[in-house]
mmCIF file of C-alpha atoms and ligand atoms in Angstrom:
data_model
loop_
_atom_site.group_PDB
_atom_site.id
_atom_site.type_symbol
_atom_site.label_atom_id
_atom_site.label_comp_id
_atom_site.label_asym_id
_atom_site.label_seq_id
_atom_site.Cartn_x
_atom_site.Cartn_y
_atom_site.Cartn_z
ATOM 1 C CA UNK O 1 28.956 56.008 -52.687
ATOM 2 C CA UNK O 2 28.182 58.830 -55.069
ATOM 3 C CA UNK O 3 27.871 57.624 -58.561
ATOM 4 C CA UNK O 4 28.513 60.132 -61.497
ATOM 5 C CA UNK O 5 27.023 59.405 -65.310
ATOM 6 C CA UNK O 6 29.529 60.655 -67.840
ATOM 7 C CA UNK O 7 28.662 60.232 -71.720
ATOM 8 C CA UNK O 8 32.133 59.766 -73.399
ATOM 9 C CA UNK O 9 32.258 61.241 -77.047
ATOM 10 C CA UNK O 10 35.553 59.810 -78.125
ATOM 11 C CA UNK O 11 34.833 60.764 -81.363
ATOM 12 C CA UNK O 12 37.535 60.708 -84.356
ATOM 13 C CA UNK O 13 41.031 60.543 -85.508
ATOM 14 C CA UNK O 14 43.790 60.281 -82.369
ATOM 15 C CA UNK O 15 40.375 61.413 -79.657
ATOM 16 C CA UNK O 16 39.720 57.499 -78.982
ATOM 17 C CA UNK O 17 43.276 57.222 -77.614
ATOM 18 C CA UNK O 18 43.411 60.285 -75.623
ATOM 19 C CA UNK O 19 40.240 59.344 -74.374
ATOM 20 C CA UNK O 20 41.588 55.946 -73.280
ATOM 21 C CA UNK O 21 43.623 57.752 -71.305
ATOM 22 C CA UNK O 22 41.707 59.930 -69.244
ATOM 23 C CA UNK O 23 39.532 56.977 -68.571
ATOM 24 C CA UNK O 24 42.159 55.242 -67.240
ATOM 25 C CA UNK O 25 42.766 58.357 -65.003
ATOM 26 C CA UNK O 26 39.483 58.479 -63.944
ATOM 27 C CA UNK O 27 39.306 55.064 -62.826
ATOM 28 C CA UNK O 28 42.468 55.604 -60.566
ATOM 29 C CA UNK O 29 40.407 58.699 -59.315
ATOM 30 C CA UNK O 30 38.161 56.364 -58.180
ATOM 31 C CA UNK O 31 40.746 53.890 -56.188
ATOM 32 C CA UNK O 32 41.207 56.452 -54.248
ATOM 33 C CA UNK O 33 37.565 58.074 -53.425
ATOM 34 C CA UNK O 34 34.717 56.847 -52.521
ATOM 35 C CA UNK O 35 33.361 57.587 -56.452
ATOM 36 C CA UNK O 36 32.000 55.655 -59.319
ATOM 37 C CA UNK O 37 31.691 56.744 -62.755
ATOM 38 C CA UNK O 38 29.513 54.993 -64.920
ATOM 39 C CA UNK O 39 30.957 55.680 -68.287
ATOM 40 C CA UNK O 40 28.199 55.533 -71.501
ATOM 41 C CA UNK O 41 30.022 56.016 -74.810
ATOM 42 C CA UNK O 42 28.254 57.660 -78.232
ATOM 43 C CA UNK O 43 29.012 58.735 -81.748
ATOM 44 C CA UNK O 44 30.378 62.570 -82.484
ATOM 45 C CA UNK O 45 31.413 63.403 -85.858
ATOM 46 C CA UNK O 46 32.919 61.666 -88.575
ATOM 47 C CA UNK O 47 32.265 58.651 -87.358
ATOM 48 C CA UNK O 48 28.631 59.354 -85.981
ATOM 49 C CA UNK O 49 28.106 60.637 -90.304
ATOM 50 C CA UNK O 50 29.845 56.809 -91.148
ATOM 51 C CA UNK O 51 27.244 55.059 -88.942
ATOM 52 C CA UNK O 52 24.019 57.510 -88.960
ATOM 53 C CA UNK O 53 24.825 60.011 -91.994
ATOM 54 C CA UNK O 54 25.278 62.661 -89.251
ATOM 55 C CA UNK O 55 27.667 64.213 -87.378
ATOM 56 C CA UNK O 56 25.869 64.937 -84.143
ATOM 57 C CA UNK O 57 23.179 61.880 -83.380
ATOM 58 C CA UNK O 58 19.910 62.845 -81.586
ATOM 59 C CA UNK O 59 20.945 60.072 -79.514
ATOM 60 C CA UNK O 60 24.206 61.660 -78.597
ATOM 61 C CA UNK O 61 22.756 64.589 -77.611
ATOM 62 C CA UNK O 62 20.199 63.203 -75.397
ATOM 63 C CA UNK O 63 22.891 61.238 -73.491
ATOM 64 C CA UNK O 64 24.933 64.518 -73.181
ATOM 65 C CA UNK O 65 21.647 66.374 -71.872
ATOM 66 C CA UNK O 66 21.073 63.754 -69.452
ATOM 67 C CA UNK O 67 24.846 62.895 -67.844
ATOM 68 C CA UNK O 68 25.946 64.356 -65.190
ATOM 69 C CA UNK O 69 29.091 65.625 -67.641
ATOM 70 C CA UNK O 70 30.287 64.906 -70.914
ATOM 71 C CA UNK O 71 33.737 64.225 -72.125
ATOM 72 C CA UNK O 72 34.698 65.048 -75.228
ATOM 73 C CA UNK O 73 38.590 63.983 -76.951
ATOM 74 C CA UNK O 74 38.182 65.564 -80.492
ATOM 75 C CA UNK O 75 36.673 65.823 -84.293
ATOM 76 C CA UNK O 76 37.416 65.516 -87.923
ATOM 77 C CA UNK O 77 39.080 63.608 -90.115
ATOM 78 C CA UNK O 78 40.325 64.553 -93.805
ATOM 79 C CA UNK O 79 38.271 61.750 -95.275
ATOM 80 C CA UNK O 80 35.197 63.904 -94.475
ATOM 81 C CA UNK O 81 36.739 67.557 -95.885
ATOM 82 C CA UNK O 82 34.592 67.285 -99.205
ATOM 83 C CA UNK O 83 31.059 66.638 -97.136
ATOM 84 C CA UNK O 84 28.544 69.188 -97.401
ATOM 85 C CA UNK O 85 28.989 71.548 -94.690
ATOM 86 C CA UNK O 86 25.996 71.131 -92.887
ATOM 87 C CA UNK O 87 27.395 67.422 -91.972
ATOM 88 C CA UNK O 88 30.918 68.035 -91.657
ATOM 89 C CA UNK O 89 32.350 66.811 -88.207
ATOM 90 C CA UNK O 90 33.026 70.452 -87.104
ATOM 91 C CA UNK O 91 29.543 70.892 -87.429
ATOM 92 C CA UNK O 92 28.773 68.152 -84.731
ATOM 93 C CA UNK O 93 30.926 70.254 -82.587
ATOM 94 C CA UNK O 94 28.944 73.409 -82.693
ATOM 95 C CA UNK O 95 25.865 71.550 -82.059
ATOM 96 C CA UNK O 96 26.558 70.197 -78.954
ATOM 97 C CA UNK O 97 27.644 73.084 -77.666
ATOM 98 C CA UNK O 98 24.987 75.271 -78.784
ATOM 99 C CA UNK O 99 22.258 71.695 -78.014
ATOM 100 C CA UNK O 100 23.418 71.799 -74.640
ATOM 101 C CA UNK O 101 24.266 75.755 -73.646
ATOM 102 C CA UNK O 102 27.723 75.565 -73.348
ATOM 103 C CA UNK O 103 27.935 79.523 -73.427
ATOM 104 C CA UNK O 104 31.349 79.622 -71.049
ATOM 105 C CA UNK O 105 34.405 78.194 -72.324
ATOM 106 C CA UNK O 106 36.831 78.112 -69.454
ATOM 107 C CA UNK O 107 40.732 77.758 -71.323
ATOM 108 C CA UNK O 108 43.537 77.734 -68.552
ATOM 109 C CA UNK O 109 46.704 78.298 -70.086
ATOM 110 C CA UNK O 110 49.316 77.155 -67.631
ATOM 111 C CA UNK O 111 52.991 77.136 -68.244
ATOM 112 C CA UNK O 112 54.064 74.193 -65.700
ATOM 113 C CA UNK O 113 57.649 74.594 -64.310
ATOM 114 C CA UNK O 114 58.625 71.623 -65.674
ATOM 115 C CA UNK O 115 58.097 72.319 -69.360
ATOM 116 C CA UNK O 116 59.175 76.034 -69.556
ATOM 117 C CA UNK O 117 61.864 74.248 -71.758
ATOM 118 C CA UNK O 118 59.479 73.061 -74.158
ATOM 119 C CA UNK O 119 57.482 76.270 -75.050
ATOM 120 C CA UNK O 120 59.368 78.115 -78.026
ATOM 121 C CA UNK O 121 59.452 81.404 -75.848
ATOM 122 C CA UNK O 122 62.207 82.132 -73.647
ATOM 123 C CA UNK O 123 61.914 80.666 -70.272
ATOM 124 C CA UNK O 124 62.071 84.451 -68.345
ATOM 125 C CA UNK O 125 59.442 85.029 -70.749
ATOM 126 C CA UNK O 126 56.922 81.807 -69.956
ATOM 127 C CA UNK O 127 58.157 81.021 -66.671
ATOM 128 C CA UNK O 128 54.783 81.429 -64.022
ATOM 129 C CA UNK O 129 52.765 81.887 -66.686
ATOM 130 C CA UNK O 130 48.949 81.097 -65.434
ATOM 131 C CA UNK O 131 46.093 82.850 -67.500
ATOM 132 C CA UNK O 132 42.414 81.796 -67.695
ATOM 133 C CA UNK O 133 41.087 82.881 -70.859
ATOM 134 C CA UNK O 134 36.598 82.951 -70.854
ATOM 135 C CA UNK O 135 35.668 82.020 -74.297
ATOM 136 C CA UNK O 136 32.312 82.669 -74.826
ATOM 137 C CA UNK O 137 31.064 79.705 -77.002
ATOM 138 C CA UNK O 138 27.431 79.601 -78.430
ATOM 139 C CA UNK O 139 27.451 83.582 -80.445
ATOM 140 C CA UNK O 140 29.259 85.377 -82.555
ATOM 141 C CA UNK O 141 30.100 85.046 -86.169
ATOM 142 C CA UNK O 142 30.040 81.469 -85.472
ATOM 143 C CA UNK O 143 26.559 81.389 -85.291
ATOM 144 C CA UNK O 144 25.483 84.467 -86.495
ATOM 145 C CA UNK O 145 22.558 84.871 -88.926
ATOM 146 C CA UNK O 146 22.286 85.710 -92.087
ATOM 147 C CA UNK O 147 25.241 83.490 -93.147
ATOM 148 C CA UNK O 148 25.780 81.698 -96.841
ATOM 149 C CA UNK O 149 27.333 82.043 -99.925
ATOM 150 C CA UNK O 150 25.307 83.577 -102.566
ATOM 151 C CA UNK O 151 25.192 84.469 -106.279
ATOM 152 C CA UNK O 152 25.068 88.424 -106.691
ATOM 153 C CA UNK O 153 25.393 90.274 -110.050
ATOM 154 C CA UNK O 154 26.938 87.303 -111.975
ATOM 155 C CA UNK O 155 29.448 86.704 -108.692
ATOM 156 C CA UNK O 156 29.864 84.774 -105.212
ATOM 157 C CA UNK O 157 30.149 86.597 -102.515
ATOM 158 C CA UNK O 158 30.515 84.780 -98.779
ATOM 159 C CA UNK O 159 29.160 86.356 -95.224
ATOM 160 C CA UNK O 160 28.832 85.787 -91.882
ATOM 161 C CA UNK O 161 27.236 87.686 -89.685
ATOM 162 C CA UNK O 162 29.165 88.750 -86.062
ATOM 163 C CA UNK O 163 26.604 89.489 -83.435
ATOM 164 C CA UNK O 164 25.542 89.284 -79.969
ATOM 165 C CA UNK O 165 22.779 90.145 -77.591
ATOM 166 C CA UNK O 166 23.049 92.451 -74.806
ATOM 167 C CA UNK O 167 22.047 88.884 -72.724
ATOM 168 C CA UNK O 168 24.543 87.367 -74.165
ATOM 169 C CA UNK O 169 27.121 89.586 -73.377
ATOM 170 C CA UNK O 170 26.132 90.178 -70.013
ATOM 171 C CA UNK O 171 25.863 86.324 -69.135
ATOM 172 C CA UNK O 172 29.620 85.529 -69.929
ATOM 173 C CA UNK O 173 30.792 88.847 -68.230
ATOM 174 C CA UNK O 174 28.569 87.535 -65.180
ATOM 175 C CA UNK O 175 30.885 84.365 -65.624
ATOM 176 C CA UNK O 176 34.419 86.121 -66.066
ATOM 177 C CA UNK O 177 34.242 88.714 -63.173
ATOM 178 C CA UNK O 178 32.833 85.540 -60.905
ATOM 179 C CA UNK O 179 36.069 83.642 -62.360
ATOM 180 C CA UNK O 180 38.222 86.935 -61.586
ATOM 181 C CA UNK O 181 37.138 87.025 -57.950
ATOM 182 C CA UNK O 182 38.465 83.540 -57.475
ATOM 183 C CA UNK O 183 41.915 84.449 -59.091
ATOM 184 C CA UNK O 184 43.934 87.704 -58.633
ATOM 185 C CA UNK O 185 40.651 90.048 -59.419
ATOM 186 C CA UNK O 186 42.213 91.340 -62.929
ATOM 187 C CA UNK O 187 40.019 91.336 -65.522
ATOM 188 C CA UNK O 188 41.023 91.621 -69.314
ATOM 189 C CA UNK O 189 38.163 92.085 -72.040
ATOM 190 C CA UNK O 190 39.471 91.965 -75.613
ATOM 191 C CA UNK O 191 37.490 93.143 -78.312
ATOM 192 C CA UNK O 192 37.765 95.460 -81.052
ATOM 193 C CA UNK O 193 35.800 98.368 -80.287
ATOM 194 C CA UNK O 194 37.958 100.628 -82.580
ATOM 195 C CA UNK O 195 36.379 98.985 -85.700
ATOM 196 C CA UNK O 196 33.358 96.596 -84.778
ATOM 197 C CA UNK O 197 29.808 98.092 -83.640
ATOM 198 C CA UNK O 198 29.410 94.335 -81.562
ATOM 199 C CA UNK O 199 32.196 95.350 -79.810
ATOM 200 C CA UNK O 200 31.414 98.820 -78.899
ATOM 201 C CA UNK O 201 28.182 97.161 -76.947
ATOM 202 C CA UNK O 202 30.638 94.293 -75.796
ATOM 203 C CA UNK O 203 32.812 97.205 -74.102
ATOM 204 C CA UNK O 204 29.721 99.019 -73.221
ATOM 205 C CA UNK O 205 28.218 95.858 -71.036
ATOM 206 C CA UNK O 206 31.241 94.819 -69.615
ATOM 207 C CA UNK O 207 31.965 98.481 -67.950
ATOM 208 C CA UNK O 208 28.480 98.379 -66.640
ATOM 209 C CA UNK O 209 29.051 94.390 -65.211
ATOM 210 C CA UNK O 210 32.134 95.784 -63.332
ATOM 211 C CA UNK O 211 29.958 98.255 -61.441
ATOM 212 C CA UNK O 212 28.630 94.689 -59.410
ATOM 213 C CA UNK O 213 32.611 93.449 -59.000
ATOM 214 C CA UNK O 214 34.155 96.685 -57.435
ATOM 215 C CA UNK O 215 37.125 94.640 -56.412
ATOM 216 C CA UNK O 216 37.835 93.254 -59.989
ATOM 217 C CA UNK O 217 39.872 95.794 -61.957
ATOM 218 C CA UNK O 218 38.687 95.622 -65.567
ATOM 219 C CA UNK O 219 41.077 96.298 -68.698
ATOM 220 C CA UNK O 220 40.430 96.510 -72.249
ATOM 221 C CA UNK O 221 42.549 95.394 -75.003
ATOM 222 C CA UNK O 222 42.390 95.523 -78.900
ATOM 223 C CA UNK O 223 42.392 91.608 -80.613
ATOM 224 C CA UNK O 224 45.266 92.620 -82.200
ATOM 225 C CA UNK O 225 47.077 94.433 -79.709
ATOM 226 C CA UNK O 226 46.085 91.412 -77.148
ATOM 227 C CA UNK O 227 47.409 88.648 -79.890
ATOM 228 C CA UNK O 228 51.073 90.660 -79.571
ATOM 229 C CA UNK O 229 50.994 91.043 -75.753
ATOM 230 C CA UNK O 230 50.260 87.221 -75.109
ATOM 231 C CA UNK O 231 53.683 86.639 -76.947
ATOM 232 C CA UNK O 232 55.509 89.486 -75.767
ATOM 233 C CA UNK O 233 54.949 89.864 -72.042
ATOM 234 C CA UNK O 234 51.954 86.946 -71.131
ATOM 235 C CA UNK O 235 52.389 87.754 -67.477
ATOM 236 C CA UNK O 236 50.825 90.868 -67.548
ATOM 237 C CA UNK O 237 47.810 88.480 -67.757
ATOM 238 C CA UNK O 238 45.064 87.208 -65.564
ATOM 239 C CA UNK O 239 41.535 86.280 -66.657
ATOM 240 C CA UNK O 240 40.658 87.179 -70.377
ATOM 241 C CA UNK O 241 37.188 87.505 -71.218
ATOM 242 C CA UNK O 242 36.331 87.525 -75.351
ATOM 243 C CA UNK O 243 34.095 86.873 -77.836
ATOM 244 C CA UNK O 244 33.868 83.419 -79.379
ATOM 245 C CA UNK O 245 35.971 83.638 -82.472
ATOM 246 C CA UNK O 246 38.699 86.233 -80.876
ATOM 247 C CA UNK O 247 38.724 83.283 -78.222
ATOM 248 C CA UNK O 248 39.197 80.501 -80.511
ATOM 249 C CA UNK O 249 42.183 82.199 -82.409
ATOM 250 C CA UNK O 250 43.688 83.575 -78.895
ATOM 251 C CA UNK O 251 43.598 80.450 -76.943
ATOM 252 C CA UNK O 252 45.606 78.362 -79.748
ATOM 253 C CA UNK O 253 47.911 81.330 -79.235
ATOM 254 C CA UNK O 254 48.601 80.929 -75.796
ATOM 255 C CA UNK O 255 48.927 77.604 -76.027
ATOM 256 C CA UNK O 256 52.297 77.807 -77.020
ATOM 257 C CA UNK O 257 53.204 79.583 -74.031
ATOM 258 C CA UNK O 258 52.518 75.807 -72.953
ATOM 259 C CA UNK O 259 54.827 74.777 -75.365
ATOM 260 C CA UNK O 260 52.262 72.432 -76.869
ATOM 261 C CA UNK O 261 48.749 72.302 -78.208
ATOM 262 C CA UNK O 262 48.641 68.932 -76.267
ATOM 263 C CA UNK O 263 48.888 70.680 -72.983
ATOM 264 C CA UNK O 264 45.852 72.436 -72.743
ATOM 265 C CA UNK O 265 42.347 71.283 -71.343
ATOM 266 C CA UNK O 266 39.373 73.429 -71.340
ATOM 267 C CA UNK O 267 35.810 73.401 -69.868
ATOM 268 C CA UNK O 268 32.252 74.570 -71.290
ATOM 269 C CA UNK O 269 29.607 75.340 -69.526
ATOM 270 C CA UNK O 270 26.091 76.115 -69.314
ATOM 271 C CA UNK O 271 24.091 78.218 -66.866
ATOM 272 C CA UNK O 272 25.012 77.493 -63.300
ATOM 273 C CA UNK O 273 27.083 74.805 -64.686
ATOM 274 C CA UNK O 274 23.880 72.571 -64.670
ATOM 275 C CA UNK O 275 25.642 70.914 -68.063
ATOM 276 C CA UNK O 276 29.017 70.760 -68.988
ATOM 277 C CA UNK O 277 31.430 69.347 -71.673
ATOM 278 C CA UNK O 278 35.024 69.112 -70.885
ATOM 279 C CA UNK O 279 37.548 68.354 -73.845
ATOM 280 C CA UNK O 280 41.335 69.128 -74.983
ATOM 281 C CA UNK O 281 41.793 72.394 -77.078
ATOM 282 C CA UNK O 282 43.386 70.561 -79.913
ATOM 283 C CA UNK O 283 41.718 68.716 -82.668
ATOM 284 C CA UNK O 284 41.778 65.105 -83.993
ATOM 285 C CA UNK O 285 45.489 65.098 -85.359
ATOM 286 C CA UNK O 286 44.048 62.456 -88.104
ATOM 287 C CA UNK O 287 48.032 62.066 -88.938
ATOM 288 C CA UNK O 288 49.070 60.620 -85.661
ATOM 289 C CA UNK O 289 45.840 58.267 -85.284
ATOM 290 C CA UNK O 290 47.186 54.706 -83.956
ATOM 291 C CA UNK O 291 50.382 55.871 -83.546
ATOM 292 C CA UNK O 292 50.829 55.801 -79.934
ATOM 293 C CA UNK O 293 52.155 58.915 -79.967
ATOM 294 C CA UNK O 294 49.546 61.855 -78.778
ATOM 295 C CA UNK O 295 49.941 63.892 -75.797
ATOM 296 C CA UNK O 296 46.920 62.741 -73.527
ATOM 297 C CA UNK O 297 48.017 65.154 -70.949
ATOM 298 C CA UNK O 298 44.999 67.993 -72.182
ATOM 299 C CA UNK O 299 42.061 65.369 -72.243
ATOM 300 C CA UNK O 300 43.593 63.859 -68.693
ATOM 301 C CA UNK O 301 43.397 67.819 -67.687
ATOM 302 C CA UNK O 302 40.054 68.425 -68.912
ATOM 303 C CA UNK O 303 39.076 65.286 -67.090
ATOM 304 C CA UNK O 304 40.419 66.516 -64.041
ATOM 305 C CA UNK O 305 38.831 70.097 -64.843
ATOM 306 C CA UNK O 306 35.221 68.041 -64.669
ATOM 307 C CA UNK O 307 36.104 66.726 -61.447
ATOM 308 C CA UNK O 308 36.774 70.060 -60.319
ATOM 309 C CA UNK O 309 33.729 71.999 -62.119
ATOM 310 C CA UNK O 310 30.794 69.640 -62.414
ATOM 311 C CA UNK O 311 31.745 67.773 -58.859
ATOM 312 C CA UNK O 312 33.464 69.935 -56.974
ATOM 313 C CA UNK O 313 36.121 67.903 -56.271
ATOM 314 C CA UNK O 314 39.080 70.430 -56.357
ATOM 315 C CA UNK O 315 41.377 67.431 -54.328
ATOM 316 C CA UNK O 316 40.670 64.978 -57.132
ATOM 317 C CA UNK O 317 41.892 67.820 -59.731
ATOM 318 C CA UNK O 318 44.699 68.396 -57.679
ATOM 319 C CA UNK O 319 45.675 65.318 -57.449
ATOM 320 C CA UNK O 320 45.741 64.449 -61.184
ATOM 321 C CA UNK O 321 47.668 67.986 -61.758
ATOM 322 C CA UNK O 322 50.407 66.741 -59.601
ATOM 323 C CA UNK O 323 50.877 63.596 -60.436
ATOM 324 C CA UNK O 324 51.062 65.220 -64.389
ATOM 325 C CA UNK O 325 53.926 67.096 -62.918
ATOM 326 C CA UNK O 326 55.076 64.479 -60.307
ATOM 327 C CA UNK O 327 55.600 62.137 -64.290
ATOM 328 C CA UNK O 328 56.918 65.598 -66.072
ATOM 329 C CA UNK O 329 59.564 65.699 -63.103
ATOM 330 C CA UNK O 330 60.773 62.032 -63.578
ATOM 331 C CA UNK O 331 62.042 63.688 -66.978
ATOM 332 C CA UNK O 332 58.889 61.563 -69.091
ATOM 333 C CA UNK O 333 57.620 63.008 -72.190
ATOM 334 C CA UNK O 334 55.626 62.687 -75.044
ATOM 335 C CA UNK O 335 56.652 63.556 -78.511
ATOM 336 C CA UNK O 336 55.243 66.973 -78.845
ATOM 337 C CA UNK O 337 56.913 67.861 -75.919
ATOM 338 C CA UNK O 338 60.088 65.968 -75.907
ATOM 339 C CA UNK O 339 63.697 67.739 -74.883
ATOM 340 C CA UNK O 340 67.545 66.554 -74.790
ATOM 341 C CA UNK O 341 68.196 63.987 -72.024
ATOM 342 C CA UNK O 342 64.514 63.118 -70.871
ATOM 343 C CA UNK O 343 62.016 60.038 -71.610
ATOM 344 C CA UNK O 344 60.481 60.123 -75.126
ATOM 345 C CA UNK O 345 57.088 57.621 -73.914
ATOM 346 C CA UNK O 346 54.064 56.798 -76.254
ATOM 347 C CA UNK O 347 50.132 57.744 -75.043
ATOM 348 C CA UNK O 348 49.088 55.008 -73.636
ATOM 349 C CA UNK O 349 52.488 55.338 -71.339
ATOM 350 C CA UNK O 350 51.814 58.656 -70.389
ATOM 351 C CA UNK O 351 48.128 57.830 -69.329
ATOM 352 C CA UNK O 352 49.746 54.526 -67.315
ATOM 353 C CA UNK O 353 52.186 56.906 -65.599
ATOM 354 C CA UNK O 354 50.148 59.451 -64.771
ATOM 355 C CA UNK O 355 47.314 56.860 -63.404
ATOM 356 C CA UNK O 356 50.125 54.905 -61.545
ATOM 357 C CA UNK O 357 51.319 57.836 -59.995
ATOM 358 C CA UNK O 358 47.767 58.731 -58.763
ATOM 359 C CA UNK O 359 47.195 55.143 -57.008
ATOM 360 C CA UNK O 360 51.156 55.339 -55.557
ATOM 361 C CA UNK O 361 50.023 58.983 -53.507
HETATM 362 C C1 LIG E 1 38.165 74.792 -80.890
HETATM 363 C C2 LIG E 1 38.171 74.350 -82.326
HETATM 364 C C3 LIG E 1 36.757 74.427 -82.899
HETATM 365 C C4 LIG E 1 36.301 75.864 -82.813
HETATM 366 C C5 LIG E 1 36.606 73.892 -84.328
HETATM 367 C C6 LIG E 1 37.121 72.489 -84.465
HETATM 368 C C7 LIG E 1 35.193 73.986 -84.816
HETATM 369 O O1 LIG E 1 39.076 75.094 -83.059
HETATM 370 O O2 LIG E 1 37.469 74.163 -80.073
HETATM 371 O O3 LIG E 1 38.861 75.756 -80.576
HETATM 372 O O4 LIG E 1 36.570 76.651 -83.729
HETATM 373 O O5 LIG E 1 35.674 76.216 -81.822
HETATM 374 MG MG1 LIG E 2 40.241 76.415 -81.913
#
């Protein structure tokens, strides 16, 4: 029977009960497979700093680096907003990724039929809507060097420092026309090569990377132009390659084609996808903690995403999306998502559903 190790990194505010969830998922994944999943869980963020006085545990990592994949539900926590930044949850985040290579950041953003209803666009406008946006993860001003706040001439000044390496570049292009091939072979880069020198040799390598993809046709688009034309007409959208923070700020965006932030799962990988993290685009929602009332439909998706990346199990991903629908259908719904006439149903329902609807195939 083949046997997967996956370190779980619940971490803090509502992640432990999403992560429940997926769990419970995962283990009717394996009802119906021949599959075990040996689950190891660790410390990430807030609560790693509570135990070890730091956000990302060398023992955390190491379990990460040697799983076969690593789940991830979410960090942060208000209580820890006046740390130092240097052991603030976030910081946890960035480590990982950047510990363990996580250079491509795969975010679907999927409208599903049932919940065209729930996104705040019109439905004409949402309806079909099925865009992979390619983060890339580990550069940019995120990590760029110099980066501080120093005393100059009597007064503070703050910078960061936006930059990335022809390598760089040319690694997550490798990844997005690859990804483009396997979808509809449209390409969009966004950047913002009318202002930024980083993006000028973004544009530059991505024009020479299509030279290898003939088939792919490549586009580019302005950040700001590209914010608008998610909202206004999302359709004309494929596969969306950008930088890390354009990505960060565009994939919250499209989200709400979704209709929720709790919709969306996403993927991170390393080179060859040797290592991979899979976790919800939304963060910790400290406010809803123990409420029973978080959408675990994005950290069930990113479950099934592993089973589909890491595994290469596309049935078992399958299978969880429609049984997500086959739930949606039935007219259940958490509160984020909630309309007139359906089934308002707490996490821990959803995940039962969703798992029950798996083992009933
Ligand atoms: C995300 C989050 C993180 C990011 C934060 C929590 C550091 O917003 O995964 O999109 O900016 O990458
Ligand atoms: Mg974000």
């Amino acid at each position: 029977m083949a046997t997967y190790n996956i370190a779980v990194l619940a971490g803090d505010g509502t992640g432990p009960e999403i992560m429940t969830e997926a769990v419970k998922v995962l283990g009717a994944v394996e009802k119906v497979y021949d599959i075990k999943f040996n689950f190891e869980h660790a410390l990430i963020g807030g609560c790693a700093y509570d135990e070890f006085k730091t956000p990302l545990p060398e023992s955390t990592l190491k379990l990460a680096l040697s799983s076969d994949a690593t789940l991830l539900g979410a960090v942060g926590d208000w209580k820890y907003d006046t740390l130092p930044p240097e052991v603030r949850p976030e910081k946890a985040l960035l480590g990982i990724r950047k510990g363990m290579g996580l250079f491509a950041n795969l975010r679907p953003a999927i409208v599903l039929e049932e919940l065209v209803n729930s996104s705040p666009l019109k439905p004409e406008i949402v309806s079909g809507v099925d865009i992979m946006i390619i983060r890339e993860l580990v550069g940019d001003v995120y990590f760029g060097e110099p980066r501080g706040i120093e005393v100059k001439d009597g007064k503070k000044i703050g910078f960061n420092n936006m930059i990335y390496t022809e390598d760089e570049i040319k690694r997550i292009a490798t990844v997005a026309f690859e990804t483009a091939m396997k979808r509809s072979k449209k390409l969009c880069s966004v950047d913002k090569a009318n202002v930024l020198d980083v993006s000028r040799l973004w544009r530059e390598i991505m024009i020479e990377t299509a030279k290898e993809y003939p088939e792919v046709e490549l586009t580019h688009m302005y950040v700001d132009n590209a914010a608008m034309q998610i909202i206004r007409a999302p359709k004309q959208f494929d596969t969306i390659v950008t930088g890390n923070i354009f990505g960060d700020i565009l994939s919250d965006e499209a989200s709400m084609l979704a209709g929720s932030l709790g919709l969306l799962p996403s993927a991170s990988l390393s080179n060859d996808k040797k290592l991979a993290m899979y976790e919800p685009i939304h963060g910790s929602a400290p406010d809803l903690k123990g409420k029973n009332v978080v959408n675990p439909i994005a950290t069930i998706l990113s479950a099934g995403m592993m089973l589909k990346y890491s595994f290469d199990m596309d049935s078992a991903y399958n299978l969880i999306e429609t049984a997500t629908k086959k739930v949606l259908q039935a007219g259940y719904r958490t509160q984020d998502i909630m309309s007139d006439g359906c089934k308002l149903v707490g996490t821990s329902e959803m995940g039962t559903l969703i798992a029950n609807e798996i083992l009933n195939k």
